[in-house]
Every structure is written in structure tokens, then in C-alpha cells.
């Protein structure tokens, strides 16, 4: 049990169609039956579901985010892309940026920095993902990588209040592996130490499930979780939340 205000962010990745939205009803019911001041739920579905999900959640405290945004502030000739202003117009309040799946697809720190700046300008809050690869971990470069991703990704950004950081070791995403309690404690502490007293919230992400949540929730200073696979199933998602807050 934790007395802290915790974030639970569902990253649906490329999952879900209009029928899937019905699965939210269980989570809505759960959320309504619990004290508002204990946790914040944010759903980040694929862009196709942002509008219908934000409508379904309109009378709840659950918020909606997107999973990426194009860096351009205005409309433009970018086939297949959607910018932050467009995401906001359909109900997104947040956007996940810097996710390792997009870094691996070619997004670098400078591009992520531009996306963060322009998404903030467009009125979105940012869920900024950072994390080391398995090789970087083995080479004992975790802190160096986190420091560099933070520095470059947040370069000249003053509105730190608009940012939530998600520490997601690349090797833990979708693998069933999680860092040891000591490793995680150190990384969260390291990230927060970069901001002094005004640190943004720092969440953990990577293979969070209802079995390992007991071990994860007790890490001091952790402000919540970014949950991929397990968030696609309402029962598993609710289990994780219940085990954390109860
Ligand atoms: P996972 O994904 O929980 O399925 O490991 C987390 C994420 O990629 O945000």
C-alpha cells in the first residue's frame, strides 16, 4: 500500500478497435468507486481511438493521451502524420514522446526535443520516455545515457511542470524482465537528482504486471507506472492499480 498520489498510464501501442472501447467500462466503474485523490489514470490509445475514448471518458476523471506527435506546429505535407494541435482537438491532453520503439525507428534526441517543445506549445502535457539498452546497462552506462537523454530531450524547456518522465529500460519493455529494486531505486533517484527540488513526476515502465507490482510499488520516490501489454486487459490493469493503492 502506498499513500502517495500515483499515476497509471496505459500505453495501448498498436492495439484496439471500436469494440475494444467497451472494455473501458470496467475501469470506469473501478475508478468511480475509489477516492479521486489517490491516483490518476491516463489512457494512450492509438490515434484512431482518441476521440471515441475521450467521449466515453467524458464524465470521469480518466484522461486521454496520444502515443506520438509530429514535430510541426502547423499543418503540412507530411503523409501519415498528425501533430499535437490535431491530437488536442480530438481530446488528447498528453502525448508520449521519446518511447524506445520510436527511438529505434529513427527518432533522435534533437527530434524528440523539438516534438516536446511544440507539443507543449500546442497545449499538451508530455510523457517523456528515457531508458538504457541492455548493452548500455552491461557497459555500466545507465546514468550516462539517462543524463544525456534528459539533457538533450529537455534542452531549453522551461515548463517542467508539463512533463512526466517515464523511466523505461529498453531491455525491460515487453520482455517480462524488470530491474532489481536497488537498480530501479538508483535510477529514479538519479533522474530526480537532475532537477533538484522541482523534479517532475518519475514513473517506471517495462513489463509491469499484477505479479511484479508488489515489488515495484515500494520503490521510494516512484510516482507511478507506464503500462503497455497489461493495460490492454481491464482486469489486469485494475489488479495493478488495486495492488498499488490498497
Ligand atoms: P510493456 O510496455 O508494459 O508491455 O513492457 C511498456 C511500454 O512500452 O510503455
PDB file of C-alpha atoms and ligand atoms in Angstrom:
ATOM      1  CA  UNK A   1       0.000   0.000   0.000  1.00  0.00           C
ATOM      2  CA  UNK A   2       1.201   3.466  -0.761  1.00  0.00           C
ATOM      3  CA  UNK A   3      -0.169   6.775   0.411  1.00  0.00           C
ATOM      4  CA  UNK A   4       1.288   8.652  -2.494  1.00  0.00           C
ATOM      5  CA  UNK A   5      -0.671  10.014  -5.436  1.00  0.00           C
ATOM      6  CA  UNK A   6       0.191   7.553  -8.221  1.00  0.00           C
ATOM      7  CA  UNK A   7      -0.067   7.749 -11.995  1.00  0.00           C
ATOM      8  CA  UNK A   8      -1.145   4.768 -14.080  1.00  0.00           C
ATOM      9  CA  UNK A   9      -0.688   5.391 -17.770  1.00  0.00           C
ATOM     10  CA  UNK A  10      -1.970   2.834 -20.258  1.00  0.00           C
ATOM     11  CA  UNK A  11       0.103   2.675 -23.425  1.00  0.00           C
ATOM     12  CA  UNK A  12      -2.044   0.630 -25.780  1.00  0.00           C
ATOM     13  CA  UNK A  13       0.533   0.775 -28.608  1.00  0.00           C
ATOM     14  CA  UNK A  14      -0.999  -0.582 -31.861  1.00  0.00           C
ATOM     15  CA  UNK A  15      -3.955  -2.245 -30.172  1.00  0.00           C
ATOM     16  CA  UNK A  16      -7.709  -1.832 -30.196  1.00  0.00           C
ATOM     17  CA  UNK A  17     -10.700  -1.089 -32.388  1.00  0.00           C
ATOM     18  CA  UNK A  18     -14.076   0.481 -31.703  1.00  0.00           C
ATOM     19  CA  UNK A  19     -15.326  -2.667 -29.956  1.00  0.00           C
ATOM     20  CA  UNK A  20     -12.367  -2.666 -27.580  1.00  0.00           C
ATOM     21  CA  UNK A  21     -13.630   0.570 -26.058  1.00  0.00           C
ATOM     22  CA  UNK A  22     -16.326  -1.377 -24.200  1.00  0.00           C
ATOM     23  CA  UNK A  23     -13.571  -2.863 -22.064  1.00  0.00           C
ATOM     24  CA  UNK A  24     -13.093   0.589 -20.518  1.00  0.00           C
ATOM     25  CA  UNK A  25     -16.422   0.339 -18.701  1.00  0.00           C
ATOM     26  CA  UNK A  26     -14.910  -1.930 -16.032  1.00  0.00           C
ATOM     27  CA  UNK A  27     -12.091   0.554 -15.445  1.00  0.00           C
ATOM     28  CA  UNK A  28     -14.541   3.490 -15.315  1.00  0.00           C
ATOM     29  CA  UNK A  29     -16.597   1.641 -12.701  1.00  0.00           C
ATOM     30  CA  UNK A  30     -13.493   0.873 -10.686  1.00  0.00           C
ATOM     31  CA  UNK A  31     -12.246   4.441 -10.879  1.00  0.00           C
ATOM     32  CA  UNK A  32     -15.607   5.888  -9.791  1.00  0.00           C
ATOM     33  CA  UNK A  33     -15.672   3.638  -6.747  1.00  0.00           C
ATOM     34  CA  UNK A  34     -12.304   4.880  -5.494  1.00  0.00           C
ATOM     35  CA  UNK A  35     -11.125   8.098  -3.967  1.00  0.00           C
ATOM     36  CA  UNK A  36     -10.086  10.570  -6.634  1.00  0.00           C
ATOM     37  CA  UNK A  37      -7.158  11.845  -4.683  1.00  0.00           C
ATOM     38  CA  UNK A  38      -5.237   8.556  -4.689  1.00  0.00           C
ATOM     39  CA  UNK A  39      -4.396   8.104  -8.340  1.00  0.00           C
ATOM     40  CA  UNK A  40      -4.609   9.433 -11.874  1.00  0.00           C
ATOM     41  CA  UNK A  41      -5.456   7.228 -14.851  1.00  0.00           C
ATOM     42  CA  UNK A  42      -4.466   8.187 -18.375  1.00  0.00           C
ATOM     43  CA  UNK A  43      -5.263   6.143 -21.473  1.00  0.00           C
ATOM     44  CA  UNK A  44      -2.998   6.481 -24.509  1.00  0.00           C
ATOM     45  CA  UNK A  45      -4.741   4.567 -27.290  1.00  0.00           C
ATOM     46  CA  UNK A  46      -3.831   4.658 -30.983  1.00  0.00           C
ATOM     47  CA  UNK A  47      -4.884   7.900 -32.717  1.00  0.00           C
ATOM     48  CA  UNK A  48      -7.930   6.201 -34.263  1.00  0.00           C
ATOM     49  CA  UNK A  49      -9.445   5.771 -30.792  1.00  0.00           C
ATOM     50  CA  UNK A  50      -8.598   9.080 -29.119  1.00  0.00           C
ATOM     51  CA  UNK A  51     -11.909  10.709 -29.997  1.00  0.00           C
ATOM     52  CA  UNK A  52     -14.237   7.810 -29.105  1.00  0.00           C
ATOM     53  CA  UNK A  53     -12.332   7.058 -25.916  1.00  0.00           C
ATOM     54  CA  UNK A  54     -12.315  10.672 -24.768  1.00  0.00           C
ATOM     55  CA  UNK A  55     -16.083  10.753 -25.349  1.00  0.00           C
ATOM     56  CA  UNK A  56     -16.545   7.563 -23.344  1.00  0.00           C
ATOM     57  CA  UNK A  57     -14.436   9.018 -20.522  1.00  0.00           C
ATOM     58  CA  UNK A  58     -16.004  12.469 -20.581  1.00  0.00           C
ATOM     59  CA  UNK A  59     -17.804  12.156 -17.234  1.00  0.00           C
ATOM     60  CA  UNK A  60     -14.877  10.544 -15.454  1.00  0.00           C
ATOM     61  CA  UNK A  61     -11.519  11.647 -14.035  1.00  0.00           C
ATOM     62  CA  UNK A  62      -9.680   9.464 -16.516  1.00  0.00           C
ATOM     63  CA  UNK A  63      -7.724  11.402 -19.117  1.00  0.00           C
ATOM     64  CA  UNK A  64      -6.550  10.616 -22.625  1.00  0.00           C
ATOM     65  CA  UNK A  65      -3.193  10.940 -24.351  1.00  0.00           C
ATOM     66  CA  UNK A  66      -1.597  10.108 -27.680  1.00  0.00           C
ATOM     67  CA  UNK A  67       1.452   7.933 -28.321  1.00  0.00           C
ATOM     68  CA  UNK A  68       3.476  10.285 -30.529  1.00  0.00           C
ATOM     69  CA  UNK A  69       3.097  13.546 -32.420  1.00  0.00           C
ATOM     70  CA  UNK A  70       4.692  15.120 -35.471  1.00  0.00           C
ATOM     71  CA  UNK A  71       7.078  17.955 -34.627  1.00  0.00           C
ATOM     72  CA  UNK A  72       5.486  20.518 -36.950  1.00  0.00           C
ATOM     73  CA  UNK A  73       3.309  23.076 -35.215  1.00  0.00           C
ATOM     74  CA  UNK A  74       1.167  23.670 -38.298  1.00  0.00           C
ATOM     75  CA  UNK A  75      -0.469  21.601 -40.980  1.00  0.00           C
ATOM     76  CA  UNK A  76       1.893  20.457 -43.718  1.00  0.00           C
ATOM     77  CA  UNK A  77       2.731  17.916 -46.374  1.00  0.00           C
ATOM     78  CA  UNK A  78       3.580  15.028 -44.019  1.00  0.00           C
ATOM     79  CA  UNK A  79       1.727  11.970 -45.248  1.00  0.00           C
ATOM     80  CA  UNK A  80       0.522   9.755 -42.437  1.00  0.00           C
ATOM     81  CA  UNK A  81       1.485  12.186 -39.677  1.00  0.00           C
ATOM     82  CA  UNK A  82      -0.559  14.010 -37.032  1.00  0.00           C
ATOM     83  CA  UNK A  83       0.651  16.985 -34.995  1.00  0.00           C
ATOM     84  CA  UNK A  84      -0.005  17.879 -31.368  1.00  0.00           C
ATOM     85  CA  UNK A  85      -2.632  20.512 -32.188  1.00  0.00           C
ATOM     86  CA  UNK A  86      -4.633  17.917 -34.117  1.00  0.00           C
ATOM     87  CA  UNK A  87      -4.331  15.420 -31.261  1.00  0.00           C
ATOM     88  CA  UNK A  88      -5.518  18.043 -28.797  1.00  0.00           C
ATOM     89  CA  UNK A  89      -8.505  18.861 -30.980  1.00  0.00           C
ATOM     90  CA  UNK A  90      -9.801  15.285 -30.659  1.00  0.00           C
ATOM     91  CA  UNK A  91      -9.392  15.091 -26.879  1.00  0.00           C
ATOM     92  CA  UNK A  92      -5.769  14.266 -26.092  1.00  0.00           C
ATOM     93  CA  UNK A  93      -4.316  16.055 -23.082  1.00  0.00           C
ATOM     94  CA  UNK A  94      -0.984  14.211 -23.057  1.00  0.00           C
ATOM     95  CA  UNK A  95       1.426  12.733 -25.557  1.00  0.00           C
ATOM     96  CA  UNK A  96       4.059  10.039 -25.063  1.00  0.00           C
ATOM     97  CA  UNK A  97       7.351  11.180 -26.616  1.00  0.00           C
ATOM     98  CA  UNK A  98      10.759   9.510 -26.806  1.00  0.00           C
ATOM     99  CA  UNK A  99       9.378   5.988 -26.490  1.00  0.00           C
ATOM    100  CA  UNK A 100      12.143   3.496 -27.274  1.00  0.00           C
ATOM    101  CA  UNK A 101      10.052   1.888 -30.012  1.00  0.00           C
ATOM    102  CA  UNK A 102      10.140   5.253 -31.805  1.00  0.00           C
ATOM    103  CA  UNK A 103      13.777   5.917 -30.919  1.00  0.00           C
ATOM    104  CA  UNK A 104      14.580   2.545 -32.511  1.00  0.00           C
ATOM    105  CA  UNK A 105      12.591   3.585 -35.582  1.00  0.00           C
ATOM    106  CA  UNK A 106      14.989   6.530 -36.000  1.00  0.00           C
ATOM    107  CA  UNK A 107      13.865   9.345 -33.679  1.00  0.00           C
ATOM    108  CA  UNK A 108      16.919  11.037 -32.153  1.00  0.00           C
ATOM    109  CA  UNK A 109      17.239  13.321 -29.126  1.00  0.00           C
ATOM    110  CA  UNK A 110      17.068  16.537 -31.180  1.00  0.00           C
ATOM    111  CA  UNK A 111      13.873  15.490 -32.898  1.00  0.00           C
ATOM    112  CA  UNK A 112      12.347  14.396 -29.592  1.00  0.00           C
ATOM    113  CA  UNK A 113      13.308  17.773 -28.094  1.00  0.00           C
ATOM    114  CA  UNK A 114      11.518  19.589 -30.920  1.00  0.00           C
ATOM    115  CA  UNK A 115       8.468  17.366 -30.534  1.00  0.00           C
ATOM    116  CA  UNK A 116       8.381  18.084 -26.796  1.00  0.00           C
ATOM    117  CA  UNK A 117       8.671  21.850 -27.322  1.00  0.00           C
ATOM    118  CA  UNK A 118       5.984  22.019 -29.968  1.00  0.00           C
ATOM    119  CA  UNK A 119       3.633  19.659 -28.175  1.00  0.00           C
ATOM    120  CA  UNK A 120       3.870  21.871 -25.072  1.00  0.00           C
ATOM    121  CA  UNK A 121       3.236  24.945 -27.262  1.00  0.00           C
ATOM    122  CA  UNK A 122       0.152  23.183 -28.611  1.00  0.00           C
ATOM    123  CA  UNK A 123      -1.161  22.665 -25.087  1.00  0.00           C
ATOM    124  CA  UNK A 124      -0.327  19.018 -24.438  1.00  0.00           C
ATOM    125  CA  UNK A 125       1.426  17.595 -21.402  1.00  0.00           C
ATOM    126  CA  UNK A 126       4.333  15.290 -22.093  1.00  0.00           C
ATOM    127  CA  UNK A 127       5.089  11.749 -21.002  1.00  0.00           C
ATOM    128  CA  UNK A 128       8.799  11.707 -21.810  1.00  0.00           C
ATOM    129  CA  UNK A 129      10.377   8.237 -22.033  1.00  0.00           C
ATOM    130  CA  UNK A 130      14.037   7.573 -21.356  1.00  0.00           C
ATOM    131  CA  UNK A 131      15.990   4.392 -20.723  1.00  0.00           C
ATOM    132  CA  UNK A 132      19.114   2.415 -21.479  1.00  0.00           C
ATOM    133  CA  UNK A 133      19.569  -0.614 -23.746  1.00  0.00           C
ATOM    134  CA  UNK A 134      20.852  -3.920 -22.409  1.00  0.00           C
ATOM    135  CA  UNK A 135      24.305  -3.223 -23.857  1.00  0.00           C
ATOM    136  CA  UNK A 136      24.464   0.181 -22.193  1.00  0.00           C
ATOM    137  CA  UNK A 137      23.412  -1.431 -18.921  1.00  0.00           C
ATOM    138  CA  UNK A 138      26.099  -4.128 -19.224  1.00  0.00           C
ATOM    139  CA  UNK A 139      28.676  -1.441 -20.043  1.00  0.00           C
ATOM    140  CA  UNK A 140      27.589   0.379 -16.849  1.00  0.00           C
ATOM    141  CA  UNK A 141      26.453   3.407 -18.833  1.00  0.00           C
ATOM    142  CA  UNK A 142      22.905   3.690 -17.491  1.00  0.00           C
ATOM    143  CA  UNK A 143      23.419   7.022 -15.721  1.00  0.00           C
ATOM    144  CA  UNK A 144      25.363   8.441 -18.630  1.00  0.00           C
ATOM    145  CA  UNK A 145      22.557   7.524 -21.045  1.00  0.00           C
ATOM    146  CA  UNK A 146      19.804   8.845 -18.785  1.00  0.00           C
ATOM    147  CA  UNK A 147      21.712  12.077 -18.249  1.00  0.00           C
ATOM    148  CA  UNK A 148      22.256  12.591 -21.957  1.00  0.00           C
ATOM    149  CA  UNK A 149      18.647  11.762 -22.923  1.00  0.00           C
ATOM    150  CA  UNK A 150      17.363  14.156 -20.245  1.00  0.00           C
ATOM    151  CA  UNK A 151      19.733  16.954 -21.214  1.00  0.00           C
ATOM    152  CA  UNK A 152      19.168  16.746 -24.953  1.00  0.00           C
ATOM    153  CA  UNK A 153      15.475  15.885 -24.822  1.00  0.00           C
ATOM    154  CA  UNK A 154      14.635  18.718 -22.433  1.00  0.00           C
ATOM    155  CA  UNK A 155      17.051  21.295 -23.846  1.00  0.00           C
ATOM    156  CA  UNK A 156      15.687  24.869 -23.411  1.00  0.00           C
ATOM    157  CA  UNK A 157      12.406  23.637 -21.949  1.00  0.00           C
ATOM    158  CA  UNK A 158      11.290  25.737 -19.038  1.00  0.00           C
ATOM    159  CA  UNK A 159       7.823  24.329 -18.410  1.00  0.00           C
ATOM    160  CA  UNK A 160       8.993  21.272 -16.498  1.00  0.00           C
ATOM    161  CA  UNK A 161       5.554  21.142 -14.820  1.00  0.00           C
ATOM    162  CA  UNK A 162       4.132  19.985 -18.136  1.00  0.00           C
ATOM    163  CA  UNK A 163       6.367  16.941 -18.139  1.00  0.00           C
ATOM    164  CA  UNK A 164       6.117  13.486 -16.616  1.00  0.00           C
ATOM    165  CA  UNK A 165       9.186  11.315 -17.042  1.00  0.00           C
ATOM    166  CA  UNK A 166       8.839   7.581 -17.679  1.00  0.00           C
ATOM    167  CA  UNK A 167      11.967   5.574 -16.972  1.00  0.00           C
ATOM    168  CA  UNK A 168      11.687   2.602 -19.289  1.00  0.00           C
ATOM    169  CA  UNK A 169      14.793   0.441 -19.639  1.00  0.00           C
ATOM    170  CA  UNK A 170      14.665  -0.747 -23.255  1.00  0.00           C
ATOM    171  CA  UNK A 171      15.509  -4.311 -22.205  1.00  0.00           C
ATOM    172  CA  UNK A 172      12.506  -4.464 -19.887  1.00  0.00           C
ATOM    173  CA  UNK A 173       9.842  -3.455 -22.423  1.00  0.00           C
ATOM    174  CA  UNK A 174       7.679  -6.421 -23.380  1.00  0.00           C
ATOM    175  CA  UNK A 175      10.267  -8.934 -22.129  1.00  0.00           C
ATOM    176  CA  UNK A 176       8.951  -9.847 -18.681  1.00  0.00           C
ATOM    177  CA  UNK A 177      12.207  -8.559 -17.184  1.00  0.00           C
ATOM    178  CA  UNK A 178      12.328  -5.761 -14.626  1.00  0.00           C
ATOM    179  CA  UNK A 179      15.239  -4.042 -12.884  1.00  0.00           C
ATOM    180  CA  UNK A 180      16.174  -5.141  -9.372  1.00  0.00           C
ATOM    181  CA  UNK A 181      14.715  -2.960  -6.615  1.00  0.00           C
ATOM    182  CA  UNK A 182      18.145  -1.476  -5.998  1.00  0.00           C
ATOM    183  CA  UNK A 183      18.762  -0.674  -9.671  1.00  0.00           C
ATOM    184  CA  UNK A 184      15.352   0.924 -10.030  1.00  0.00           C
ATOM    185  CA  UNK A 185      15.716   2.921  -6.828  1.00  0.00           C
ATOM    186  CA  UNK A 186      19.068   4.258  -8.024  1.00  0.00           C
ATOM    187  CA  UNK A 187      17.810   5.211 -11.480  1.00  0.00           C
ATOM    188  CA  UNK A 188      14.716   7.011 -10.178  1.00  0.00           C
ATOM    189  CA  UNK A 189      16.843   8.839  -7.627  1.00  0.00           C
ATOM    190  CA  UNK A 190      19.395   9.736 -10.293  1.00  0.00           C
ATOM    191  CA  UNK A 191      16.710  11.137 -12.616  1.00  0.00           C
ATOM    192  CA  UNK A 192      15.130  13.203  -9.833  1.00  0.00           C
ATOM    193  CA  UNK A 193      18.531  14.494  -8.717  1.00  0.00           C
ATOM    194  CA  UNK A 194      18.907  16.201 -12.107  1.00  0.00           C
ATOM    195  CA  UNK A 195      16.052  18.581 -11.264  1.00  0.00           C
ATOM    196  CA  UNK A 196      16.679  19.478  -7.648  1.00  0.00           C
ATOM    197  CA  UNK A 197      13.583  20.294  -5.603  1.00  0.00           C
ATOM    198  CA  UNK A 198      11.334  20.858  -8.614  1.00  0.00           C
ATOM    199  CA  UNK A 199      11.608  17.363 -10.027  1.00  0.00           C
ATOM    200  CA  UNK A 200       8.842  16.233 -12.346  1.00  0.00           C
ATOM    201  CA  UNK A 201       6.985  13.007 -11.566  1.00  0.00           C
ATOM    202  CA  UNK A 202       9.062   9.970 -12.473  1.00  0.00           C
ATOM    203  CA  UNK A 203       7.246   6.773 -13.434  1.00  0.00           C
ATOM    204  CA  UNK A 204       8.588   3.325 -14.206  1.00  0.00           C
ATOM    205  CA  UNK A 205       7.633   1.375 -17.341  1.00  0.00           C
ATOM    206  CA  UNK A 206       8.592  -2.036 -18.711  1.00  0.00           C
ATOM    207  CA  UNK A 207       6.783  -5.358 -18.169  1.00  0.00           C
ATOM    208  CA  UNK A 208       4.725  -4.051 -15.237  1.00  0.00           C
ATOM    209  CA  UNK A 209       2.143  -6.681 -14.289  1.00  0.00           C
ATOM    210  CA  UNK A 210      -0.013  -7.741 -11.358  1.00  0.00           C
ATOM    211  CA  UNK A 211       2.662 -10.206 -10.188  1.00  0.00           C
ATOM    212  CA  UNK A 212       5.646  -7.855 -10.054  1.00  0.00           C
ATOM    213  CA  UNK A 213       3.745  -4.741  -8.943  1.00  0.00           C
ATOM    214  CA  UNK A 214       4.234  -5.571  -5.233  1.00  0.00           C
ATOM    215  CA  UNK A 215       7.973  -5.333  -5.750  1.00  0.00           C
ATOM    216  CA  UNK A 216       7.769  -2.181  -7.894  1.00  0.00           C
ATOM    217  CA  UNK A 217       5.318  -0.091  -5.889  1.00  0.00           C
ATOM    218  CA  UNK A 218       7.528   0.017  -2.804  1.00  0.00           C
ATOM    219  CA  UNK A 219      10.407   1.766  -4.537  1.00  0.00           C
ATOM    220  CA  UNK A 220      10.747   5.096  -2.732  1.00  0.00           C
ATOM    221  CA  UNK A 221      10.098   8.134  -4.933  1.00  0.00           C
ATOM    222  CA  UNK A 222       8.353   6.243  -7.705  1.00  0.00           C
ATOM    223  CA  UNK A 223       5.311   8.256  -8.864  1.00  0.00           C
ATOM    224  CA  UNK A 224       3.514   5.606 -10.874  1.00  0.00           C
ATOM    225  CA  UNK A 225       3.731   3.336 -13.887  1.00  0.00           C
ATOM    226  CA  UNK A 226       3.554   3.368 -17.678  1.00  0.00           C
ATOM    227  CA  UNK A 227       1.942   0.084 -18.594  1.00  0.00           C
ATOM    228  CA  UNK A 228       1.894  -1.480 -22.059  1.00  0.00           C
ATOM    229  CA  UNK A 229       0.689  -5.061 -22.551  1.00  0.00           C
ATOM    230  CA  UNK A 230      -1.057  -5.420 -19.175  1.00  0.00           C
ATOM    231  CA  UNK A 231      -3.104  -2.236 -19.730  1.00  0.00           C
ATOM    232  CA  UNK A 232      -4.871  -3.768 -22.720  1.00  0.00           C
ATOM    233  CA  UNK A 233      -6.752  -6.093 -20.384  1.00  0.00           C
ATOM    234  CA  UNK A 234      -9.036  -4.207 -17.961  1.00  0.00           C
ATOM    235  CA  UNK A 235      -8.860  -6.887 -15.263  1.00  0.00           C
ATOM    236  CA  UNK A 236      -5.067  -6.965 -15.285  1.00  0.00           C
ATOM    237  CA  UNK A 237      -4.893  -3.169 -15.351  1.00  0.00           C
ATOM    238  CA  UNK A 238      -7.303  -2.840 -12.408  1.00  0.00           C
ATOM    239  CA  UNK A 239      -5.361  -5.509 -10.479  1.00  0.00           C
ATOM    240  CA  UNK A 240      -2.171  -3.492 -10.825  1.00  0.00           C
ATOM    241  CA  UNK A 241      -3.878  -0.321  -9.609  1.00  0.00           C
ATOM    242  CA  UNK A 242      -5.626  -2.081  -6.714  1.00  0.00           C
ATOM    243  CA  UNK A 243      -2.433  -3.752  -5.544  1.00  0.00           C
ATOM    244  CA  UNK A 244      -0.632  -0.414  -5.602  1.00  0.00           C
ATOM    245  CA  UNK A 245      -3.170   1.722  -3.785  1.00  0.00           C
ATOM    246  CA  UNK A 246      -4.729  -0.765  -1.365  1.00  0.00           C
TER     247      UNK A 246
HETATM  248  P1  LIG B   1       5.147  -3.234 -21.551  1.00  0.00           P
HETATM  249  O1  LIG B   1       5.331  -1.864 -22.338  1.00  0.00           O
HETATM  250  O2  LIG B   1       4.425  -2.936 -20.275  1.00  0.00           O
HETATM  251  O3  LIG B   1       4.326  -4.089 -22.492  1.00  0.00           O
HETATM  252  O4  LIG B   1       6.508  -3.784 -21.315  1.00  0.00           O
HETATM  253  C1  LIG B   1       5.632  -0.663 -21.671  1.00  0.00           C
HETATM  254  C2  LIG B   1       5.818   0.451 -22.669  1.00  0.00           C
HETATM  255  O5  LIG B   1       6.365   0.200 -23.753  1.00  0.00           O
HETATM  256  O6  LIG B   1       5.439   1.608 -22.409  1.00  0.00           O
END
